């Protein structure tokens, strides 16, 4: 349906950069989630693509058509971009039936070369010429029948919004958005008003809707679970700057930096400060948890000095970007959490022998022959799994144990780090160095 490209798009108010030099390519029929904490710039990005917000500089194209170009003075209004909107507030007319709500915008469409298939799909052929025409009542009925069938709302066409549940109202809003045949469907946290069970059901419905419509979906959320389960690609933003743009499992398993690693995943990743050097065989010998010596073996060869040289070059290039105004919302290093029983901040300035090791909770395996000793700080069973917080000296690590297993607080246990999904970050710049395995000596 539509390929979207953003080139050097910036939105600023004075020195505050809501979106800072964003380059983004959204492929046709993609389901992209714009993810990040509140105030990171994700909704601003969505609104700029949709035409509801004017970028300060940059260029945006939709389906090969330039809809904004600051240099050429192009800014096509939202109602001319053939896009659909679905927001947190469904904005249904309370005095109209479901049918009337879905059909409301169709009567305003007036274009040359407009037709409707027997199945109720709008066909546009602007090159055909001729006089602009409106849709007939019969054509509108066919369109409404098609989109209501997609979202399974046909039995309620004569009801009013106040007679529907929250999930049913959401389906009506989706059908109304689909009816005019948009190239792109924009959604800004559309499930946040629903309860947890209904949100889960609607995620499944949105996945199937994306498949059945073949449209390009752009979805804003701060809920990383929604982003992981819905998206074909996640665009993770912080302070207006793109942090990572990859498929969900790539973002989860190979995060670009400590911010991405911490933001994605529930329960959150375990961070451990480490100090050590790379050996001749490519492995890193590190001191972990104050008293343990560990060997981090990269999954793919990496040479730390060469890696640092390349990282410093990229950082220098980003910092050298010419901005018309100084950025007041400074880009500061992410202060990743190292969980402790009592706070013991490390005030020393990190150097190139300081690292952060990240281990996901599912790779903290409790076993009788584990090389690390700890005690159960808390245990939270949910039936399918149990989340266990383990105290090792002053440090707290989180483990997920699958199955109906319970632990007593204060119980002595042993564990090890398993799998090859551990991550090694530089504490100097917070960037990912490599993934690999962690084994205790």
Short mmCIF file of C-alpha atoms in Angstrom, two decimals, residues 48-383:
data_model
loop_
_atom_site.label_atom_id
_atom_site.label_comp_id
_atom_site.label_asym_id
_atom_site.label_seq_id
_atom_site.Cartn_x
_atom_site.Cartn_y
_atom_site.Cartn_z
CA UNK A 48 4.62 14.77 11.38
CA UNK A 49 4.16 11.78 9.06
CA UNK A 50 0.39 12.16 9.28
CA UNK A 51 0.47 15.90 8.57
CA UNK A 52 -0.86 16.99 11.96
CA UNK A 53 2.49 18.56 12.91
CA UNK A 54 4.83 20.51 10.64
CA UNK A 55 8.51 19.48 10.82
CA UNK A 56 11.10 22.20 11.25
CA UNK A 57 13.35 20.69 8.59
CA UNK A 58 13.61 17.51 6.54
CA UNK A 59 11.68 15.55 3.94
CA UNK A 60 8.83 13.00 4.16
CA UNK A 61 7.52 10.83 1.31
CA UNK A 62 4.50 8.48 1.35
CA UNK A 63 4.04 5.99 -1.49
CA UNK A 64 6.61 7.86 -3.59
CA UNK A 65 4.85 11.22 -3.17
CA UNK A 66 6.65 14.00 -1.30
CA UNK A 67 4.23 15.22 1.36
CA UNK A 68 6.73 17.50 3.11
CA UNK A 69 9.99 19.09 2.04
CA UNK A 70 11.33 22.06 3.96
CA UNK A 71 13.75 23.01 1.16
CA UNK A 72 11.14 22.84 -1.63
CA UNK A 73 8.37 24.43 0.47
CA UNK A 74 6.05 21.40 0.14
CA UNK A 75 3.57 20.62 2.91
CA UNK A 76 0.54 18.60 1.83
CA UNK A 77 -2.26 18.82 4.46
CA UNK A 78 -3.35 15.75 6.41
CA UNK A 79 -6.68 15.38 4.58
CA UNK A 80 -4.82 15.05 1.26
CA UNK A 81 -2.36 12.36 2.39
CA UNK A 82 -4.89 9.48 2.35
CA UNK A 83 -4.03 8.29 5.82
CA UNK A 84 -6.23 7.01 8.64
CA UNK A 85 -6.09 7.92 12.33
CA UNK A 86 -6.89 5.85 15.39
CA UNK A 87 -6.29 7.48 18.75
CA UNK A 88 -6.68 6.77 22.45
CA UNK A 89 -10.02 8.59 22.40
CA UNK A 90 -12.31 6.74 19.95
CA UNK A 91 -14.34 9.94 19.27
CA UNK A 92 -17.51 8.16 18.23
CA UNK A 93 -20.67 10.19 17.73
CA UNK A 94 -22.97 9.19 20.63
CA UNK A 95 -26.14 10.13 18.73
CA UNK A 96 -25.27 8.00 15.69
CA UNK A 97 -25.58 4.25 15.24
CA UNK A 98 -22.58 2.06 14.51
CA UNK A 99 -23.46 2.11 10.80
CA UNK A 100 -23.73 5.91 10.77
CA UNK A 101 -20.42 6.32 12.63
CA UNK A 102 -18.58 4.11 10.14
CA UNK A 103 -20.23 5.74 7.12
CA UNK A 104 -19.87 9.33 8.38
CA UNK A 105 -16.71 10.28 6.48
CA UNK A 106 -17.57 8.43 3.28
CA UNK A 107 -20.17 10.96 2.18
CA UNK A 108 -17.48 13.67 2.05
CA UNK A 109 -15.23 11.80 -0.40
CA UNK A 110 -15.36 13.42 -3.85
CA UNK A 111 -12.74 12.39 -6.40
CA UNK A 112 -12.45 11.74 -10.14
CA UNK A 113 -12.01 8.11 -11.18
CA UNK A 114 -13.66 6.85 -7.99
CA UNK A 115 -15.33 3.43 -7.93
CA UNK A 116 -16.26 0.66 -5.51
CA UNK A 117 -15.86 -3.07 -6.17
CA UNK A 118 -18.75 -5.48 -5.50
CA UNK A 119 -16.81 -6.57 -2.39
CA UNK A 120 -16.87 -3.00 -1.04
CA UNK A 121 -13.30 -1.90 -1.68
CA UNK A 122 -12.66 1.64 -2.90
CA UNK A 123 -10.72 1.91 -6.17
CA UNK A 124 -9.07 5.21 -7.06
CA UNK A 125 -7.95 6.01 -10.59
CA UNK A 126 -7.14 9.74 -10.71
CA UNK A 127 -5.58 9.38 -14.18
CA UNK A 128 -8.98 8.45 -15.59
CA UNK A 129 -10.00 12.12 -15.46
CA UNK A 130 -13.60 13.17 -15.61
CA UNK A 131 -15.76 15.02 -13.11
CA UNK A 132 -15.21 14.33 -9.41
CA UNK A 133 -17.99 12.14 -8.08
CA UNK A 134 -19.32 11.18 -4.67
CA UNK A 135 -20.09 7.69 -3.44
CA UNK A 136 -23.67 6.50 -3.79
CA UNK A 137 -25.67 5.15 -0.84
CA UNK A 138 -25.39 1.64 -2.24
CA UNK A 139 -21.59 1.97 -2.55
CA UNK A 140 -21.35 3.28 1.02
CA UNK A 141 -23.38 0.30 2.24
CA UNK A 142 -20.99 -2.11 0.49
CA UNK A 143 -17.96 -0.38 2.03
CA UNK A 144 -19.44 -0.40 5.54
CA UNK A 145 -20.39 -4.07 5.16
CA UNK A 146 -16.83 -4.95 4.18
CA UNK A 147 -15.00 -3.11 6.98
CA UNK A 148 -17.52 -4.16 9.64
CA UNK A 149 -16.93 -7.79 8.63
CA UNK A 150 -13.16 -7.31 8.96
CA UNK A 151 -13.48 -6.18 12.59
CA UNK A 152 -16.44 -8.49 13.35
CA UNK A 153 -18.89 -5.76 14.36
CA UNK A 154 -21.79 -6.70 11.97
CA UNK A 155 -24.29 -7.74 14.70
CA UNK A 156 -24.20 -4.27 16.28
CA UNK A 157 -24.81 -1.99 13.29
CA UNK A 158 -28.04 -0.53 14.72
CA UNK A 159 -26.69 0.06 18.22
CA UNK A 160 -25.37 3.32 19.63
CA UNK A 161 -21.83 3.66 21.11
CA UNK A 162 -23.21 3.86 24.66
CA UNK A 163 -24.66 0.36 24.20
CA UNK A 164 -21.25 -1.15 23.32
CA UNK A 165 -18.34 -2.39 25.43
CA UNK A 166 -14.93 -0.72 25.23
CA UNK A 167 -13.60 -3.38 22.88
CA UNK A 168 -16.63 -3.07 20.61
CA UNK A 169 -16.25 0.72 20.48
CA UNK A 170 -12.61 0.22 19.55
CA UNK A 171 -13.65 -2.03 16.67
CA UNK A 172 -16.11 0.60 15.42
CA UNK A 173 -13.35 3.22 15.49
CA UNK A 174 -11.07 0.88 13.51
CA UNK A 175 -13.82 0.21 10.94
CA UNK A 176 -14.48 3.94 10.53
CA UNK A 177 -10.74 4.50 9.96
CA UNK A 178 -10.51 1.71 7.37
CA UNK A 179 -13.64 2.72 5.43
CA UNK A 180 -12.08 5.50 3.24
CA UNK A 181 -9.28 3.13 2.13
CA UNK A 182 -6.24 4.84 3.69
CA UNK A 183 -2.73 4.06 2.42
CA UNK A 184 -1.40 4.18 5.98
CA UNK A 185 -3.09 3.59 9.32
CA UNK A 186 -1.73 5.65 12.22
CA UNK A 187 -2.47 4.53 15.78
CA UNK A 188 -1.54 6.49 18.90
CA UNK A 189 -1.86 4.24 21.98
CA UNK A 190 -5.33 3.02 20.90
CA UNK A 191 -5.50 0.22 23.51
CA UNK A 192 -4.56 2.18 26.62
CA UNK A 193 -8.22 2.66 27.68
CA UNK A 194 -8.89 -1.09 27.73
CA UNK A 195 -8.38 -3.53 30.60
CA UNK A 196 -5.46 -5.99 30.49
CA UNK A 197 -7.46 -8.98 29.18
CA UNK A 198 -9.14 -6.95 26.44
CA UNK A 199 -5.82 -5.37 25.42
CA UNK A 200 -4.44 -8.87 24.84
CA UNK A 201 -7.42 -9.80 22.67
CA UNK A 202 -7.19 -6.56 20.67
CA UNK A 203 -3.47 -7.10 20.01
CA UNK A 204 -4.38 -10.36 18.34
CA UNK A 205 -7.13 -8.61 16.36
CA UNK A 206 -4.74 -5.88 15.19
CA UNK A 207 -2.25 -8.49 13.99
CA UNK A 208 -4.94 -10.17 11.90
CA UNK A 209 -6.25 -6.78 10.72
CA UNK A 210 -2.80 -5.87 9.43
CA UNK A 211 -2.62 -9.16 7.54
CA UNK A 212 -6.11 -8.88 6.03
CA UNK A 213 -5.87 -5.23 4.93
CA UNK A 214 -2.32 -5.23 3.59
CA UNK A 215 -1.95 -1.64 4.84
CA UNK A 216 1.10 -0.03 6.37
CA UNK A 217 0.59 0.42 10.12
CA UNK A 218 2.45 2.95 12.27
CA UNK A 219 1.69 2.44 15.95
CA UNK A 220 2.77 4.60 18.90
CA UNK A 221 3.13 3.03 22.34
CA UNK A 222 5.20 3.24 25.50
CA UNK A 223 4.29 -0.37 26.32
CA UNK A 224 7.20 -2.55 25.23
CA UNK A 225 5.02 -5.67 25.38
CA UNK A 226 2.68 -4.19 22.75
CA UNK A 227 5.66 -3.23 20.61
CA UNK A 228 7.22 -6.70 20.86
CA UNK A 229 4.04 -8.62 20.07
CA UNK A 230 2.64 -6.44 17.26
CA UNK A 231 5.52 -5.02 15.25
CA UNK A 232 7.45 -6.25 12.26
CA UNK A 233 10.01 -3.59 13.27
CA UNK A 234 10.46 -1.49 16.40
CA UNK A 235 11.62 2.13 16.21
CA UNK A 236 12.94 2.92 19.69
CA UNK A 237 13.43 6.62 20.44
CA UNK A 238 14.92 8.45 23.42
CA UNK A 239 15.17 12.23 23.80
CA UNK A 240 14.24 12.66 20.14
CA UNK A 241 17.12 10.47 18.92
CA UNK A 242 16.68 7.10 17.19
CA UNK A 243 18.27 4.40 19.36
CA UNK A 244 17.45 1.27 17.34
CA UNK A 245 15.30 0.26 14.38
CA UNK A 246 15.10 -3.51 14.02
CA UNK A 247 12.76 -6.52 14.25
CA UNK A 248 11.51 -7.14 17.83
CA UNK A 249 13.69 -10.16 18.58
CA UNK A 250 16.80 -8.35 17.32
CA UNK A 251 16.02 -5.44 19.66
CA UNK A 252 15.54 -7.90 22.53
CA UNK A 253 18.53 -10.16 21.88
CA UNK A 254 21.01 -7.65 20.49
CA UNK A 255 20.21 -4.18 21.90
CA UNK A 256 22.34 -1.35 20.54
CA UNK A 257 23.02 0.13 23.98
CA UNK A 258 22.19 -0.06 27.68
CA UNK A 259 19.07 2.12 27.25
CA UNK A 260 17.55 -0.26 24.71
CA UNK A 261 18.51 -3.31 26.79
CA UNK A 262 16.86 -1.85 29.90
CA UNK A 263 13.73 -0.53 28.18
CA UNK A 264 12.82 -3.76 26.38
CA UNK A 265 12.08 -6.86 28.45
CA UNK A 266 9.83 -7.71 31.37
CA UNK A 267 11.22 -8.59 33.88
CA UNK A 268 14.05 -6.22 33.06
CA UNK A 269 17.58 -7.30 32.15
CA UNK A 270 20.15 -7.79 34.93
CA UNK A 271 23.07 -5.35 34.70
CA UNK A 272 26.35 -6.09 36.47
CA UNK A 273 29.31 -3.76 36.53
CA UNK A 274 32.53 -5.52 35.60
CA UNK A 275 36.20 -4.71 35.23
CA UNK A 276 38.77 -6.57 33.18
CA UNK A 277 40.64 -6.88 29.92
CA UNK A 278 40.40 -8.75 26.65
CA UNK A 279 42.72 -11.73 26.29
CA UNK A 280 44.71 -12.87 23.27
CA UNK A 281 42.05 -15.50 22.46
CA UNK A 282 39.36 -12.79 22.22
CA UNK A 283 37.62 -13.55 25.51
CA UNK A 284 37.23 -11.05 28.34
CA UNK A 285 38.33 -11.95 31.88
CA UNK A 286 36.13 -9.93 34.21
CA UNK A 287 35.50 -9.42 37.91
CA UNK A 288 31.75 -9.62 38.63
CA UNK A 289 29.59 -9.09 41.72
CA UNK A 290 32.65 -7.88 43.69
CA UNK A 291 34.19 -11.31 44.24
CA UNK A 292 33.60 -13.60 41.24
CA UNK A 293 35.93 -13.98 38.28
CA UNK A 294 34.18 -14.67 35.00
CA UNK A 295 35.07 -15.27 31.37
CA UNK A 296 32.91 -13.55 28.72
CA UNK A 297 33.32 -15.33 25.37
CA UNK A 298 31.98 -13.34 22.38
CA UNK A 299 29.66 -15.15 19.96
CA UNK A 300 31.52 -13.48 17.08
CA UNK A 301 35.12 -12.22 17.10
CA UNK A 302 35.56 -8.64 18.30
CA UNK A 303 38.72 -6.63 18.94
CA UNK A 304 38.10 -4.10 21.69
CA UNK A 305 40.63 -1.47 20.56
CA UNK A 306 39.32 -1.51 16.99
CA UNK A 307 35.74 -1.43 18.31
CA UNK A 308 36.50 1.64 20.45
CA UNK A 309 38.09 3.46 17.50
CA UNK A 310 34.99 2.90 15.34
CA UNK A 311 32.60 3.89 18.17
CA UNK A 312 34.51 7.10 18.87
CA UNK A 313 34.36 8.02 15.19
CA UNK A 314 30.55 7.53 15.09
CA UNK A 315 30.04 9.52 18.30
CA UNK A 316 32.21 12.36 17.01
CA UNK A 317 30.23 12.47 13.74
CA UNK A 318 26.93 12.72 15.65
CA UNK A 319 28.22 15.46 17.94
CA UNK A 320 29.61 17.42 14.96
CA UNK A 321 26.19 17.78 13.31
CA UNK A 322 25.42 21.39 12.54
CA UNK A 323 22.28 22.55 14.33
CA UNK A 324 20.61 25.94 13.80
CA UNK A 325 20.14 26.21 17.58
CA UNK A 326 21.98 24.66 20.49
CA UNK A 327 20.17 21.63 21.86
CA UNK A 328 18.88 22.43 25.34
CA UNK A 329 17.64 18.88 26.03
CA UNK A 330 21.16 17.49 26.11
CA UNK A 331 21.91 13.88 25.18
CA UNK A 332 23.37 12.42 28.37
CA UNK A 333 24.64 8.86 28.94
CA UNK A 334 21.94 6.48 30.17
CA UNK A 335 22.34 5.64 33.84
CA UNK A 336 21.46 1.97 33.70
CA UNK A 337 20.26 0.36 36.96
CA UNK A 338 22.45 -2.04 38.93
CA UNK A 339 20.03 -3.33 41.55
CA UNK A 340 21.34 -3.50 45.10
CA UNK A 341 19.95 -4.13 48.58
CA UNK A 342 21.49 -0.87 49.78
CA UNK A 343 22.60 1.83 47.37
CA UNK A 344 26.33 2.00 46.81
CA UNK A 345 26.91 4.45 43.94
CA UNK A 346 30.12 4.14 41.93
CA UNK A 347 31.50 7.67 41.54
CA UNK A 348 34.64 6.60 39.67
CA UNK A 349 34.85 7.74 36.03
CA UNK A 350 34.78 4.59 33.84
CA UNK A 351 37.70 3.81 31.55
CA UNK A 352 38.23 1.28 28.78
CA UNK A 353 38.58 -1.61 31.24
CA UNK A 354 35.11 -0.98 32.68
CA UNK A 355 32.21 -2.97 31.25
CA UNK A 356 28.55 -3.68 31.92
CA UNK A 357 27.38 -7.26 31.56
CA UNK A 358 23.68 -7.80 30.81
CA UNK A 359 21.92 -11.12 31.43
CA UNK A 360 18.21 -11.63 30.78
CA UNK A 361 16.27 -13.22 33.69
CA UNK A 362 15.52 -16.39 31.70
CA UNK A 363 19.28 -17.05 31.50
CA UNK A 364 19.79 -16.89 35.28
CA UNK A 365 19.30 -20.62 35.93
CA UNK A 366 18.81 -21.88 39.47
CA UNK A 367 20.49 -25.29 39.87
CA UNK A 368 22.10 -27.33 42.65
CA UNK A 369 25.55 -27.33 41.02
CA UNK A 370 25.62 -23.63 40.12
CA UNK A 371 28.94 -21.82 40.70
CA UNK A 372 27.29 -18.74 42.29
CA UNK A 373 25.74 -18.84 45.75
CA UNK A 374 22.87 -16.59 46.77
CA UNK A 375 19.68 -16.45 48.78
CA UNK A 376 16.08 -15.85 47.82
CA UNK A 377 15.24 -12.17 48.36
CA UNK A 378 11.69 -12.51 47.00
CA UNK A 379 9.67 -15.06 45.01
CA UNK A 380 6.53 -14.23 42.99
CA UNK A 381 4.77 -17.28 41.49
CA UNK A 382 2.15 -16.73 38.79
CA UNK A 383 1.37 -20.38 38.00
#
